[in-house]
Structure formats: structure tokens, C-alpha cells
Short mmCIF file of C-alpha atoms in Angstrom, two decimals:
data_model
loop_
_atom_site.label_atom_id
_atom_site.label_comp_id
_atom_site.label_asym_id
_atom_site.label_seq_id
_atom_site.Cartn_x
_atom_site.Cartn_y
_atom_site.Cartn_z
CA MET D 1 109.59 -75.36 35.44
CA ALA D 2 112.30 -75.81 32.81
CA SER D 3 112.26 -78.96 30.68
CA PHE D 4 115.65 -80.70 30.46
CA ASP D 5 117.24 -83.10 27.98
CA THR D 6 117.95 -86.19 30.08
CA THR D 7 119.94 -88.01 27.39
CA LEU D 8 123.37 -87.33 28.93
CA GLY D 9 122.41 -88.24 32.47
CA LEU D 10 123.51 -84.85 33.81
CA GLN D 11 120.41 -84.01 35.83
CA ASP D 12 121.47 -82.54 39.18
CA ARG D 13 125.16 -83.23 38.56
CA ARG D 14 127.15 -80.57 40.41
CA ILE D 15 129.43 -78.98 37.83
CA VAL D 16 131.88 -76.08 38.15
CA VAL D 17 132.70 -74.19 34.95
CA THR D 18 135.47 -71.60 34.94
CA GLY D 19 135.79 -69.00 32.20
CA ALA D 20 131.99 -68.98 32.08
CA ALA D 21 131.59 -65.29 31.21
CA SER D 22 132.01 -65.74 27.45
CA GLY D 23 133.07 -67.99 24.59
CA ILE D 24 133.50 -71.70 25.25
CA GLY D 25 132.75 -71.33 28.95
CA ARG D 26 129.40 -69.65 28.30
CA ALA D 27 128.47 -72.16 25.60
CA THR D 28 129.36 -75.02 27.95
CA ALA D 29 127.22 -73.56 30.73
CA LEU D 30 124.27 -73.32 28.34
CA ALA D 31 124.70 -76.91 27.17
CA LEU D 32 124.99 -78.22 30.72
CA ALA D 33 122.02 -76.21 31.94
CA GLY D 34 119.93 -77.59 29.10
CA ALA D 35 120.78 -81.07 30.36
CA GLY D 36 119.67 -80.28 33.90
CA ALA D 37 123.05 -79.89 35.61
CA ARG D 38 123.53 -77.78 38.72
CA LEU D 39 126.06 -75.10 37.85
CA ALA D 40 128.66 -72.99 39.57
CA LEU D 41 129.99 -70.40 37.14
CA LEU D 42 133.37 -68.78 37.78
CA ASP D 43 135.12 -65.96 35.96
CA TRP D 44 136.98 -62.72 36.57
CA ASP D 45 134.46 -60.86 34.38
CA GLU D 46 131.51 -60.28 36.71
CA ALA D 47 129.39 -58.54 34.07
CA GLY D 48 129.95 -61.45 31.69
CA LEU D 49 128.90 -63.93 34.39
CA THR D 50 125.70 -61.99 34.91
CA GLN D 51 125.00 -62.17 31.16
CA THR D 52 125.66 -65.91 31.05
CA ALA D 53 123.35 -66.51 34.01
CA ALA D 54 120.63 -64.46 32.28
CA GLU D 55 120.83 -66.69 29.19
CA LEU D 56 120.34 -69.94 31.09
CA PRO D 57 116.96 -71.69 31.20
CA VAL D 58 114.45 -70.46 33.74
CA ASP D 59 114.84 -72.10 37.19
CA THR D 60 118.51 -73.01 36.58
CA ALA D 61 119.63 -70.79 39.50
CA PRO D 62 123.41 -71.11 39.07
CA LEU D 63 125.95 -70.14 41.69
CA THR D 64 128.23 -67.40 40.40
CA GLN D 65 131.61 -66.36 41.76
CA GLN D 66 134.04 -63.70 40.57
CA VAL D 67 137.38 -65.52 40.60
CA ASP D 68 140.94 -65.02 39.39
CA VAL D 69 141.97 -68.61 38.65
CA SER D 70 145.64 -67.67 38.95
CA ASP D 71 145.17 -66.59 42.59
CA GLU D 72 145.28 -69.36 45.19
CA GLY D 73 143.16 -67.54 47.75
CA SER D 74 140.52 -66.58 45.19
CA VAL D 75 140.18 -70.14 43.89
CA ASP D 76 140.13 -71.80 47.30
CA ALA D 77 137.55 -69.36 48.67
CA ALA D 78 135.27 -69.93 45.68
CA PHE D 79 135.42 -73.70 45.96
CA GLU D 80 134.87 -73.59 49.71
CA ALA D 81 131.73 -71.53 49.15
CA ILE D 82 130.48 -73.94 46.46
CA ILE D 83 131.10 -76.98 48.64
CA ALA D 84 129.40 -75.31 51.60
CA GLU D 85 126.33 -74.83 49.39
CA TRP D 86 126.31 -78.18 47.60
CA GLY D 87 128.25 -80.55 49.86
CA GLY D 88 130.56 -81.57 47.01
CA ILE D 89 131.41 -81.34 43.30
CA ASP D 90 130.93 -83.97 40.62
CA VAL D 91 132.70 -82.32 37.66
CA LEU D 92 135.17 -79.50 37.11
CA ILE D 93 135.48 -77.99 33.63
CA ASN D 94 138.33 -75.46 33.64
CA VAL D 95 137.90 -73.30 30.55
CA ALA D 96 139.45 -70.06 31.86
CA GLY D 97 142.39 -68.92 29.77
CA ILE D 98 144.10 -65.98 28.12
CA MET D 99 146.39 -65.37 25.18
CA ARG D 100 148.94 -62.64 24.55
CA ASP D 101 151.67 -61.83 22.03
CA GLN D 102 150.14 -63.61 19.05
CA MET D 103 152.77 -63.78 16.27
CA ALA D 104 155.16 -61.70 18.38
CA ASP D 105 158.93 -62.01 18.00
CA ILE D 106 160.35 -63.71 21.10
CA ARG D 107 162.79 -60.83 21.43
CA ASN D 108 159.90 -58.49 22.13
CA ILE D 109 157.95 -60.61 24.63
CA THR D 110 158.10 -59.31 28.19
CA VAL D 111 158.55 -61.56 31.19
CA GLN D 112 155.39 -60.00 32.63
CA ASP D 113 153.25 -61.09 29.65
CA TRP D 114 154.87 -64.55 29.59
CA GLN D 115 154.23 -65.03 33.30
CA ARG D 116 150.63 -63.82 33.20
CA VAL D 117 149.72 -66.34 30.50
CA LEU D 118 151.32 -69.19 32.43
CA ASP D 119 149.70 -68.02 35.66
CA VAL D 120 146.19 -68.10 34.22
CA ASN D 121 146.41 -71.05 31.84
CA LEU D 122 148.69 -73.45 33.70
CA THR D 123 148.67 -72.42 37.35
CA GLY D 124 144.93 -71.78 37.08
CA SER D 125 144.46 -75.35 35.84
CA PHE D 126 146.48 -76.65 38.78
CA LEU D 127 144.69 -74.55 41.40
CA THR D 128 141.19 -75.44 40.22
CA ALA D 129 142.06 -79.14 39.85
CA ARG D 130 143.58 -79.14 43.33
CA ALA D 131 140.50 -77.51 44.83
CA ALA D 132 138.18 -79.96 43.08
CA SER D 133 140.24 -83.00 44.06
CA ARG D 134 140.01 -82.04 47.74
CA THR D 135 136.31 -82.82 47.68
CA MET D 136 136.30 -85.51 44.96
CA ILE D 137 138.87 -87.79 46.62
CA PRO D 138 136.92 -88.20 49.89
CA ALA D 139 133.72 -88.64 47.87
CA GLY D 140 135.28 -91.47 45.83
CA GLY D 141 135.23 -89.98 42.36
CA GLY D 142 134.43 -87.28 39.86
CA ALA D 143 135.72 -85.82 36.61
CA ILE D 144 138.24 -83.05 35.99
CA ILE D 145 138.31 -81.62 32.49
CA LEU D 146 141.09 -79.17 31.65
CA VAL D 147 140.99 -77.22 28.39
CA GLY D 148 144.30 -77.33 26.56
CA SER D 149 144.99 -76.77 22.88
CA PRO D 150 146.41 -78.76 19.97
CA ALA D 151 149.03 -75.99 19.91
CA GLY D 152 150.43 -77.40 23.14
CA VAL D 153 150.53 -81.01 21.92
CA SER D 154 150.72 -81.52 18.17
CA GLY D 155 151.46 -78.20 16.52
CA ALA D 156 153.03 -74.81 16.92
CA SER D 157 151.11 -71.86 18.31
CA GLY D 158 151.22 -68.30 17.04
CA SER D 159 151.79 -67.29 20.67
CA ILE D 160 154.92 -68.62 22.36
CA SER D 161 153.55 -68.17 25.86
CA TYR D 162 150.15 -69.65 24.99
CA GLY D 163 151.58 -72.74 23.30
CA SER D 164 153.95 -73.29 26.19
CA SER D 165 151.21 -72.93 28.78
CA LYS D 166 148.91 -75.35 26.97
CA GLY D 167 151.75 -77.87 26.64
CA GLY D 168 152.01 -77.60 30.41
CA VAL D 169 148.28 -78.23 30.77
CA ASN D 170 148.71 -81.44 28.76
CA GLY D 171 151.49 -82.60 31.08
CA LEU D 172 149.42 -81.68 34.12
CA ALA D 173 146.41 -83.64 32.88
CA MET D 174 148.46 -86.75 32.09
CA THR D 175 150.08 -86.65 35.52
CA LEU D 176 146.80 -86.03 37.32
CA GLU D 177 145.24 -88.96 35.49
CA ARG D 178 147.89 -91.23 36.98
CA HIS D 179 147.59 -89.77 40.49
CA LEU D 180 143.82 -89.42 40.68
CA GLY D 181 142.61 -92.43 38.72
CA GLU D 182 142.93 -94.69 41.74
CA HIS D 183 140.48 -92.39 43.53
CA GLY D 184 137.85 -92.81 40.82
CA ILE D 185 138.53 -89.40 39.29
CA ARG D 186 138.55 -89.22 35.51
CA VAL D 187 140.90 -86.56 34.10
CA HIS D 188 140.95 -85.21 30.56
CA ASN D 189 142.86 -82.64 28.56
CA PHE D 190 140.25 -81.35 26.13
CA LEU D 191 141.77 -79.84 22.98
CA PRO D 192 139.51 -77.70 20.79
CA GLY D 193 140.81 -76.40 17.50
CA SER D 194 140.07 -72.88 16.26
CA VAL D 195 136.89 -71.65 17.94
CA ASP D 196 135.07 -68.42 17.12
CA THR D 197 135.29 -66.77 20.54
CA PRO D 198 136.19 -63.25 21.73
CA LEU D 199 139.60 -64.56 22.87
CA PHE D 200 140.26 -66.12 19.46
CA ASN D 201 139.28 -62.99 17.56
CA ARG D 202 141.31 -60.69 19.80
CA SER D 203 144.34 -62.93 19.31
CA LEU D 204 144.00 -62.76 15.52
CA ASP D 205 143.79 -58.98 15.62
CA ASN D 206 146.85 -58.99 17.88
CA GLY D 207 148.67 -61.19 15.37
CA VAL D 208 147.97 -58.78 12.52
CA ALA D 209 149.14 -55.89 14.72
CA ASN D 210 152.35 -57.83 15.30
CA GLY D 211 153.02 -58.17 11.57
CA ALA D 212 151.02 -61.17 10.38
CA ASP D 213 149.30 -60.89 7.01
CA GLN D 214 145.57 -60.16 7.14
CA SER D 215 144.93 -63.27 5.05
CA TYR D 216 146.24 -65.35 7.96
CA ALA D 217 143.52 -63.95 10.22
CA ASP D 218 140.83 -64.22 7.54
CA HIS D 219 141.60 -67.89 6.89
CA ALA D 220 141.63 -68.70 10.60
CA ARG D 221 138.17 -67.16 11.00
CA GLU D 222 136.86 -69.11 7.99
CA ILE D 223 137.78 -72.48 9.50
CA ALA D 224 136.83 -71.70 13.10
CA VAL D 225 134.02 -73.74 14.64
CA SER D 226 131.26 -72.44 16.88
CA PRO D 227 131.63 -72.29 20.67
CA GLU D 228 128.20 -73.93 20.90
CA GLY D 229 129.54 -77.09 19.27
CA ILE D 230 132.48 -77.17 21.66
CA GLY D 231 130.15 -76.58 24.61
CA ARG D 232 128.07 -79.59 23.59
CA ALA D 233 131.22 -81.71 23.33
CA LEU D 234 132.28 -80.70 26.83
CA ALA D 235 128.82 -81.52 28.14
CA MET D 236 129.13 -84.99 26.62
CA LEU D 237 132.54 -85.42 28.22
CA ALA D 238 131.10 -84.43 31.61
CA SER D 239 128.43 -87.09 31.29
CA PRO D 240 128.62 -90.46 33.09
CA TRP D 241 128.29 -91.95 29.61
CA ALA D 242 131.91 -90.84 29.01
CA SER D 243 133.21 -92.85 31.95
CA ASP D 244 135.25 -95.20 29.73
CA LEU D 245 137.12 -92.37 28.02
CA LYS D 246 140.53 -91.25 29.20
CA GLY D 247 143.36 -88.91 28.33
CA ASN D 248 143.33 -86.33 25.53
CA VAL D 249 140.13 -85.57 23.66
CA PHE D 250 140.44 -83.60 20.41
CA THR D 251 137.86 -81.67 18.44
CA ARG D 252 138.12 -80.15 14.98
#
């Protein structure tokens, strides 16, 4: 049997993590599994999900679902399957996200790319939060953690669509906090800074391809933090010990 760290009080907590195939989502799954949580891992990348599941402690036995968070039917079906298995959900951590058009001139950004980023980052946050709230409200509580970005709150993003979508996530989280707080549901917008993930590195390469100086990408990589550190922070936020926190939570 696996030995778990009981410090965070996450043993047997039923937690859904989207974007779990790589980066922050995978690191979060590993941190939660180490604390004894029961996990449902969602992502569009089925091979990546399989790899994440293989890295978890023995006996973790996560549920895995291939899901497009921007698709209503895909999200609802996944949550229905999870709830049928578990009977409910205690925490949602919505990490799934994409970025396009890093450092691109607005005149060259297509409506299709703009819409896809908003569909995944903002509509995906709405759809997963809606699905989670449908079981959390009758149960009398839970926690919904959306992953935004400082670029959508306090600073400009190199990607117009990404920054706009993450600003929308911030507005969604603030509004959900007001609507769901009375039902005992804690809502956060979690805002990591630069994190050394595949998404982050692809976006930097995209920025250079769009005309940014290589030194811009090199500096960004130098100051990026590890996804493991961000995963641990999300695990702490999922813990009952974080019950008195509210609103935006920033990392470096």
C-alpha cells in the first residue's frame, strides 16, 4: 500500500483535475496523489493522461477521461461518469488551457485562433465549474479552483487572446464566488507566474517566430518556476486548511 502525507487533510478527498496530461496539471495530480486524494484526471491528450497515471503512487487508481473542456457534451459526460463512480466531487481544479499568437500583431490574428483560445480557457472554465457546482450545491459545499494568469489581472500578456481569456477567468471566478459562497463553495482564481511547462516553452518559441528577440525568451525561461512548486501550491489550496482563503491567489 502507498504511504501518504496526511498533513493537508486530503486523504480520500474527491478531486477533479483538468489539463492533467502535462505541465501544471500533471504536477498537481502528483502532489494530490501524494497526499492521498482520490483523483479524476481529465485532458484531451489521452497519451499524456496515461503517462500521468503511470507516474502516480502505486494504488492511487485514478479515474481518467479524455475531454475537450470547450465542448459542453464532453464535459458534462465526463462529470456524470465521475459522479456515478464517486457519488460527488469535493474539489475541482481546472488547469486546462492553451495559448496562441504569442507576440503576434493584432492585425494578423485570425478570428479562429482568437475564438479557440477563449473557448478552451474561458468557456472551459465555465463548463467545468458549472458541472462541478451541480453536485457541490446539493452536497452543501466544495471548492472550485480556476487557473488564470497575472496577465489577465495585473499585467499585459504577450498573447492578446490569452490575456483576454484569463481576464475573463478572473471575472468568472469573482462572480462565482458571490453566487456560490452561500452554498458553501469556495472559489479561487489561481494565478501562477511564468512556469516551465510545455505550453510555456511553446509559447516562447512562437513569440520568437513572430518577431520577438531571442533574449526575451531566454530571460523568461531563466525566471520561470517549476510546475512541481505550483502543483504543491494548488494542493495546499485544495486542502480544508485553506477554507478561510478567498478570491485571487498569486504565486511568483
